Amino acid sequence: MRLYAVVVVDYGTEVRVYPITILQYHIVINDVVAGNLYSIAYSPVSGIYRVFSGQVKNEKLIFGHTGNLYKNTDLLVDFQNDTLWSIESGQALVGVMAGAPLDMIDLKIMNYASAI
């Protein structure tokens, strides 16, 4: 039996499970939980997993992967402002939101059988 690894996030109102194999292909997953945007991101180069709130300065953001690196970590881009964000720090690096931080949400990595 193969054990599949997942990222588990407790949003307070709901618990969600995201397969790591999906993150390895797509790098970022945008999700809506109780009307709030969240992004689950993975940097294959550095092996970092992060969950961010998708709301910054009262603006809702949807993220995508740029295919670029900064300090050996993948960069995200928000489609609303074309701002570049570090997966590692959650900080806006370049663009109109430069310097703004993303709120990080705690996550757990475990096998699927333990998560359900």
Tab-separated table of N, CA and C in Angstrom:
chain	number	residue	atom	x	y	z
A	1	MET	N	0.844	-1.184	0.000
A	1	MET	CA	0.000	0.000	0.000
A	1	MET	C	0.882	1.238	0.000
A	2	ARG	N	0.584	2.166	-0.871
A	2	ARG	CA	1.348	3.403	-0.988
A	2	ARG	C	0.715	4.486	-0.126
A	3	LEU	N	1.546	5.230	0.609
A	3	LEU	CA	1.057	6.322	1.447
A	3	LEU	C	1.218	7.636	0.694
A	4	TYR	N	0.124	8.320	0.455
A	4	TYR	CA	0.159	9.581	-0.262
A	4	TYR	C	0.276	10.730	0.720
A	5	ALA	N	1.228	11.622	0.478
A	5	ALA	CA	1.432	12.773	1.352
A	5	ALA	C	0.460	13.880	0.970
A	6	VAL	N	-0.026	14.579	1.998
A	6	VAL	CA	-0.971	15.675	1.797
A	6	VAL	C	-0.608	16.852	2.694
A	7	VAL	N	-1.060	18.018	2.289
A	7	VAL	CA	-0.984	19.215	3.119
A	7	VAL	C	-2.358	19.369	3.755
A	8	VAL	N	-2.396	19.504	5.076
A	8	VAL	CA	-3.651	19.638	5.804
A	8	VAL	C	-3.696	21.039	6.413
A	9	VAL	N	-4.805	21.742	6.167
A	9	VAL	CA	-4.958	23.104	6.673
A	9	VAL	C	-6.270	23.199	7.444
A	10	ASP	N	-6.171	23.670	8.680
A	10	ASP	CA	-7.347	23.917	9.512
A	10	ASP	C	-7.652	25.405	9.437
A	11	TYR	N	-8.720	25.750	8.721
A	11	TYR	CA	-9.096	27.151	8.538
A	11	TYR	C	-9.981	27.668	9.673
A	12	GLY	N	-10.229	26.847	10.671
A	12	GLY	CA	-11.091	27.254	11.778
A	12	GLY	C	-12.519	26.801	11.573
A	13	THR	N	-13.080	27.076	10.399
A	13	THR	CA	-14.442	26.638	10.092
A	13	THR	C	-14.440	25.326	9.315
A	14	GLU	N	-13.330	25.047	8.639
A	14	GLU	CA	-13.206	23.832	7.827
A	14	GLU	C	-11.772	23.340	7.844
A	15	VAL	N	-11.614	22.048	7.617
A	15	VAL	CA	-10.298	21.455	7.424
A	15	VAL	C	-10.240	20.971	5.979
A	16	ARG	N	-9.170	21.334	5.282
A	16	ARG	CA	-9.007	20.916	3.879
A	16	ARG	C	-7.725	20.121	3.728
A	17	VAL	N	-7.751	19.182	2.788
A	17	VAL	CA	-6.610	18.325	2.491
A	17	VAL	C	-6.237	18.525	1.027
A	18	TYR	N	-4.964	18.838	0.781
A	18	TYR	CA	-4.470	19.085	-0.573
A	18	TYR	C	-3.358	18.080	-0.884
A	19	PRO	N	-3.513	17.257	-1.924
A	19	PRO	CA	-2.471	16.275	-2.271
A	19	PRO	C	-1.182	16.958	-2.732
A	20	ILE	N	-0.086	16.507	-2.192
A	20	ILE	CA	1.209	17.075	-2.562
A	20	ILE	C	1.522	16.816	-4.032
A	21	THR	N	1.061	15.700	-4.582
A	21	THR	CA	1.323	15.431	-6.001
A	21	THR	C	0.697	16.507	-6.894
A	22	ILE	N	-0.446	17.056	-6.506
A	22	ILE	CA	-1.071	18.144	-7.276
A	22	ILE	C	-0.216	19.401	-7.176
A	23	LEU	N	0.252	19.715	-5.966
A	23	LEU	CA	1.107	20.904	-5.780
A	23	LEU	C	2.417	20.777	-6.548
A	24	GLN	N	2.947	19.582	-6.659
A	24	GLN	CA	4.205	19.394	-7.380
A	24	GLN	C	4.063	19.729	-8.862
A	25	TYR	N	2.877	19.570	-9.412
A	25	TYR	CA	2.649	19.899	-10.824
A	25	TYR	C	2.192	21.339	-11.026
A	26	HIS	N	1.388	21.854	-10.124
A	26	HIS	CA	0.765	23.156	-10.332
A	26	HIS	C	1.378	24.284	-9.514
A	27	ILE	N	2.171	23.994	-8.506
A	27	ILE	CA	2.886	24.943	-7.648
A	27	ILE	C	1.965	25.740	-6.736
A	28	VAL	N	0.831	26.181	-7.222
A	28	VAL	CA	-0.085	26.963	-6.386
A	28	VAL	C	-1.530	26.528	-6.630
A	29	ILE	N	-2.283	26.425	-5.531
A	29	ILE	CA	-3.713	26.127	-5.592
A	29	ILE	C	-4.434	27.282	-4.912
A	30	ASN	N	-5.392	27.871	-5.596
A	30	ASN	CA	-6.229	28.907	-5.003
A	30	ASN	C	-7.532	28.256	-4.559
A	31	ASP	N	-7.976	28.588	-3.345
A	31	ASP	CA	-9.168	27.965	-2.789
A	31	ASP	C	-9.990	29.019	-2.056
A	32	VAL	N	-11.288	28.801	-1.986
A	32	VAL	CA	-12.184	29.669	-1.234
A	32	VAL	C	-12.766	28.851	-0.094
A	33	VAL	N	-12.582	29.345	1.131
A	33	VAL	CA	-13.106	28.682	2.324
A	33	VAL	C	-13.906	29.713	3.105
A	34	ALA	N	-15.187	29.429	3.313
A	34	ALA	CA	-16.086	30.338	4.044
A	34	ALA	C	-16.028	31.759	3.475
A	35	GLY	N	-15.951	31.862	2.148
A	35	GLY	CA	-15.950	33.160	1.486
A	35	GLY	C	-14.606	33.866	1.457
A	36	ASN	N	-13.555	33.252	2.001
A	36	ASN	CA	-12.217	33.851	2.022
A	36	ASN	C	-11.291	33.127	1.062
A	37	LEU	N	-10.451	33.894	0.361
A	37	LEU	CA	-9.473	33.321	-0.560
A	37	LEU	C	-8.225	32.875	0.183
A	38	TYR	N	-7.689	31.716	-0.228
A	38	TYR	CA	-6.428	31.200	0.297
A	38	TYR	C	-5.627	30.632	-0.855
A	39	SER	N	-4.308	30.669	-0.723
A	39	SER	CA	-3.428	30.065	-1.713
A	39	SER	C	-2.486	29.106	-1.019
A	40	ILE	N	-2.409	27.905	-1.555
A	40	ILE	CA	-1.505	26.882	-1.051
A	40	ILE	C	-0.396	26.791	-2.085
A	41	ALA	N	0.848	27.013	-1.663
A	41	ALA	CA	1.958	27.104	-2.612
A	41	ALA	C	3.087	26.156	-2.223
A	42	TYR	N	3.827	25.722	-3.246
A	42	TYR	CA	4.955	24.827	-3.063
A	42	TYR	C	6.096	25.307	-3.943
A	43	SER	N	7.298	25.321	-3.390
A	43	SER	CA	8.489	25.641	-4.173
A	43	SER	C	9.311	24.373	-4.352
A	44	PRO	N	9.309	23.780	-5.546
A	44	PRO	CA	10.060	22.542	-5.760
A	44	PRO	C	11.564	22.722	-5.555
A	45	VAL	N	12.070	23.902	-5.833
A	45	VAL	CA	13.509	24.148	-5.708
A	45	VAL	C	13.938	24.113	-4.245
A	46	SER	N	13.163	24.762	-3.368
A	46	SER	CA	13.537	24.842	-1.949
A	46	SER	C	12.782	23.841	-1.071
A	47	GLY	N	11.731	23.211	-1.611
A	47	GLY	CA	10.955	22.247	-0.843
A	47	GLY	C	10.049	22.876	0.203
A	48	ILE	N	9.714	24.145	0.025
A	48	ILE	CA	8.892	24.883	0.992
A	48	ILE	C	7.419	24.795	0.604
A	49	TYR	N	6.573	24.525	1.601
A	49	TYR	CA	5.122	24.569	1.449
A	49	TYR	C	4.614	25.741	2.282
A	50	ARG	N	3.673	26.514	1.739
A	50	ARG	CA	3.103	27.642	2.463
A	50	ARG	C	1.616	27.749	2.140
A	51	VAL	N	0.873	28.279	3.116
A	51	VAL	CA	-0.530	28.636	2.903
A	51	VAL	C	-0.667	30.100	3.272
A	52	PHE	N	-1.237	30.881	2.348
A	52	PHE	CA	-1.388	32.317	2.539
A	52	PHE	C	-2.849	32.725	2.452
A	53	SER	N	-3.199	33.750	3.200
A	53	SER	CA	-4.486	34.398	3.010
A	53	SER	C	-4.419	35.134	1.683
A	54	GLY	N	-5.478	35.096	0.919
A	54	GLY	CA	-5.518	35.763	-0.379
A	54	GLY	C	-6.042	37.183	-0.305
A	55	GLN	N	-6.090	37.733	0.890
A	55	GLN	CA	-6.560	39.110	1.030
A	55	GLN	C	-5.450	39.969	1.622
A	56	VAL	N	-5.112	41.051	0.914
A	56	VAL	CA	-4.082	41.983	1.348
A	56	VAL	C	-4.609	43.392	1.136
A	57	LYS	N	-4.530	44.213	2.186
A	57	LYS	CA	-4.976	45.610	2.089
A	57	LYS	C	-6.391	45.705	1.514
A	58	ASN	N	-7.293	44.875	2.025
A	58	ASN	CA	-8.696	44.827	1.584
A	58	ASN	C	-8.873	44.462	0.119
A	59	GLU	N	-7.877	43.868	-0.484
A	59	GLU	CA	-7.971	43.432	-1.877
A	59	GLU	C	-7.823	41.918	-1.938
A	60	LYS	N	-8.714	41.267	-2.667
A	60	LYS	CA	-8.648	39.816	-2.829
A	60	LYS	C	-7.742	39.489	-4.012
A	61	LEU	N	-6.781	38.584	-3.767
A	61	LEU	CA	-5.778	38.249	-4.769
A	61	LEU	C	-5.829	36.771	-5.128
A	62	ILE	N	-5.647	36.494	-6.405
A	62	ILE	CA	-5.521	35.132	-6.915
A	62	ILE	C	-4.106	35.010	-7.465
A	63	PHE	N	-3.424	33.935	-7.081
A	63	PHE	CA	-2.006	33.788	-7.416
A	63	PHE	C	-1.763	32.721	-8.468
A	64	GLY	N	-0.673	32.904	-9.181
A	64	GLY	CA	-0.190	31.935	-10.148
A	64	GLY	C	1.318	31.829	-10.021
A	65	HIS	N	1.883	30.852	-10.699
A	65	HIS	CA	3.332	30.617	-10.661
A	65	HIS	C	3.983	31.345	-11.817
A	66	THR	N	5.102	32.012	-11.558
A	66	THR	CA	5.787	32.770	-12.611
A	66	THR	C	6.746	31.919	-13.423
A	67	GLY	N	7.234	30.823	-12.835
A	67	GLY	CA	8.286	30.051	-13.482
A	67	GLY	C	9.662	30.631	-13.201
A	68	ASN	N	9.728	31.671	-12.380
A	68	ASN	CA	10.993	32.327	-12.030
A	68	ASN	C	11.353	32.060	-10.578
A	69	LEU	N	12.650	32.264	-10.283
A	69	LEU	CA	13.156	32.074	-8.929
A	69	LEU	C	13.724	33.371	-8.386
A	70	TYR	N	13.692	33.496	-7.052
A	70	TYR	CA	14.360	34.578	-6.342
A	70	TYR	C	14.955	33.967	-5.086
A	71	LYS	N	16.267	34.048	-4.941
A	71	LYS	CA	16.976	33.449	-3.806
A	71	LYS	C	16.598	31.976	-3.631
A	72	ASN	N	16.623	31.238	-4.742
A	72	ASN	CA	16.354	29.793	-4.762
A	72	ASN	C	14.967	29.399	-4.275
A	73	THR	N	14.008	30.280	-4.451
A	73	THR	CA	12.619	29.983	-4.122
A	73	THR	C	11.740	30.477	-5.262
A	74	ASP	N	10.714	29.708	-5.593
A	74	ASP	CA	9.808	30.088	-6.670
A	74	ASP	C	9.051	31.368	-6.338
A	75	LEU	N	8.715	32.106	-7.391
A	75	LEU	CA	7.953	33.343	-7.242
A	75	LEU	C	6.510	33.139	-7.691
A	76	LEU	N	5.603	33.771	-6.961
A	76	LEU	CA	4.197	33.820	-7.347
A	76	LEU	C	3.908	35.192	-7.932
A	77	VAL	N	2.839	35.274	-8.704
A	77	VAL	CA	2.351	36.556	-9.211
A	77	VAL	C	0.869	36.636	-8.894
A	78	ASP	N	0.418	37.823	-8.460
A	78	ASP	CA	-1.029	37.984	-8.306
A	78	ASP	C	-1.567	38.547	-9.612
A	79	PHE	N	-2.685	38.008	-10.051
A	79	PHE	CA	-3.242	38.373	-11.352
A	79	PHE	C	-3.933	39.731	-11.343
A	80	GLN	N	-4.210	40.269	-10.163
A	80	GLN	CA	-4.889	41.554	-10.069
A	80	GLN	C	-3.922	42.724	-10.289
A	81	ASN	N	-2.674	42.612	-9.793
A	81	ASN	CA	-1.723	43.728	-9.844
A	81	ASN	C	-0.411	43.405	-10.540
A	82	ASP	N	-0.213	42.161	-10.970
A	82	ASP	CA	1.065	41.707	-11.530
A	82	ASP	C	2.223	41.925	-10.566
A	83	THR	N	1.961	41.798	-9.275
A	83	THR	CA	3.007	41.913	-8.263
A	83	THR	C	3.646	40.544	-8.060
A	84	LEU	N	4.971	40.524	-7.878
A	84	LEU	CA	5.702	39.280	-7.633
A	84	LEU	C	5.858	39.065	-6.131
A	85	TRP	N	5.607	37.832	-5.683
A	85	TRP	CA	5.614	37.477	-4.259
A	85	TRP	C	6.543	36.301	-4.018
A	86	SER	N	7.264	36.324	-2.910
A	86	SER	CA	8.121	35.214	-2.500
A	86	SER	C	7.297	34.153	-1.782
A	87	ILE	N	7.426	32.897	-2.203
A	87	ILE	CA	6.765	31.810	-1.485
A	87	ILE	C	7.397	31.664	-0.101
A	88	GLU	N	8.692	31.856	-0.017
A	88	GLU	CA	9.385	31.660	1.265
A	88	GLU	C	8.932	32.649	2.330
A	89	SER	N	8.926	33.947	2.011
A	89	SER	CA	8.630	34.964	3.027
A	89	SER	C	7.187	35.458	2.995
A	90	GLY	N	6.494	35.245	1.874
A	90	GLY	CA	5.151	35.796	1.735
A	90	GLY	C	5.160	37.300	1.519
A	91	GLN	N	6.294	37.834	1.119
A	91	GLN	CA	6.479	39.275	0.935
A	91	GLN	C	6.348	39.641	-0.545
A	92	ALA	N	5.681	40.773	-0.815
A	92	ALA	CA	5.624	41.298	-2.179
A	92	ALA	C	6.983	41.914	-2.496
A	93	LEU	N	7.609	41.466	-3.576
A	93	LEU	CA	8.963	41.907	-3.903
A	93	LEU	C	9.001	43.004	-4.952
A	94	VAL	N	8.176	42.865	-5.987
A	94	VAL	CA	8.194	43.815	-7.094
A	94	VAL	C	6.763	44.073	-7.532
A	95	GLY	N	6.409	45.343	-7.734
A	95	GLY	CA	5.075	45.691	-8.206
A	95	GLY	C	4.414	46.697	-7.290
A	96	VAL	N	3.166	46.996	-7.596
A	96	VAL	CA	2.446	48.037	-6.857
A	96	VAL	C	2.239	47.690	-5.390
A	97	MET	N	2.319	46.411	-5.034
A	97	MET	CA	2.130	46.003	-3.639
A	97	MET	C	3.457	45.689	-2.950
A	98	ALA	N	4.589	46.089	-3.558
A	98	ALA	CA	5.920	45.792	-3.011
A	98	ALA	C	5.996	46.155	-1.537
A	99	GLY	N	6.518	45.220	-0.752
A	99	GLY	CA	6.653	45.413	0.686
A	99	GLY	C	5.498	44.863	1.500
A	100	ALA	N	4.359	44.635	0.867
A	100	ALA	CA	3.191	44.113	1.592
A	100	ALA	C	3.418	42.650	1.955
A	101	PRO	N	3.025	42.247	3.171
A	101	PRO	CA	3.150	40.843	3.561
A	101	PRO	C	1.848	40.080	3.369
A	102	LEU	N	1.959	38.799	3.084
A	102	LEU	CA	0.805	37.904	3.085
A	102	LEU	C	0.716	37.257	4.461
A	103	ASP	N	-0.495	37.110	4.981
A	103	ASP	CA	-0.678	36.390	6.238
A	103	ASP	C	-0.502	34.904	5.981
A	104	MET	N	0.377	34.266	6.765
A	104	MET	CA	0.610	32.826	6.620
A	104	MET	C	-0.326	32.057	7.552
A	105	ILE	N	-0.822	30.949	7.043
A	105	ILE	CA	-1.708	30.060	7.777
A	105	ILE	C	-0.916	28.785	8.093
A	106	ASP	N	-1.081	28.248	9.305
A	106	ASP	CA	-0.382	27.017	9.686
A	106	ASP	C	-0.859	25.841	8.842
A	107	LEU	N	0.053	24.937	8.576
A	107	LEU	CA	-0.260	23.725	7.830
A	107	LEU	C	0.438	22.542	8.463
A	108	LYS	N	-0.038	21.360	8.117
A	108	LYS	CA	0.587	20.121	8.543
A	108	LYS	C	0.794	19.257	7.304
A	109	ILE	N	1.882	18.526	7.265
A	109	ILE	CA	2.122	17.579	6.183
A	109	ILE	C	2.076	16.185	6.802
A	110	MET	N	1.249	15.326	6.227
A	110	MET	CA	1.101	13.959	6.747
A	110	MET	C	0.633	13.052	5.622
A	111	ASN	N	0.537	11.765	5.907
A	111	ASN	CA	0.013	10.874	4.872
A	111	ASN	C	-1.526	10.950	4.905
A	112	TYR	N	-2.112	10.587	3.783
A	112	TYR	CA	-3.559	10.716	3.617
A	112	TYR	C	-4.342	9.924	4.662
A	113	ALA	N	-3.877	8.718	4.986
A	113	ALA	CA	-4.591	7.872	5.944
A	113	ALA	C	-4.680	8.542	7.321
A	114	SER	N	-3.648	9.280	7.703
A	114	SER	CA	-3.672	9.988	8.989
A	114	SER	C	-4.561	11.216	8.942
A	115	ALA	N	-4.728	11.786	7.758
A	115	ALA	CA	-5.479	13.039	7.612
A	115	ALA	C	-6.994	12.830	7.656
A	116	ILE	N	-7.473	11.655	7.221
A	116	ILE	CA	-8.920	11.460	7.144
A	116	ILE	C	-9.514	10.928	8.431
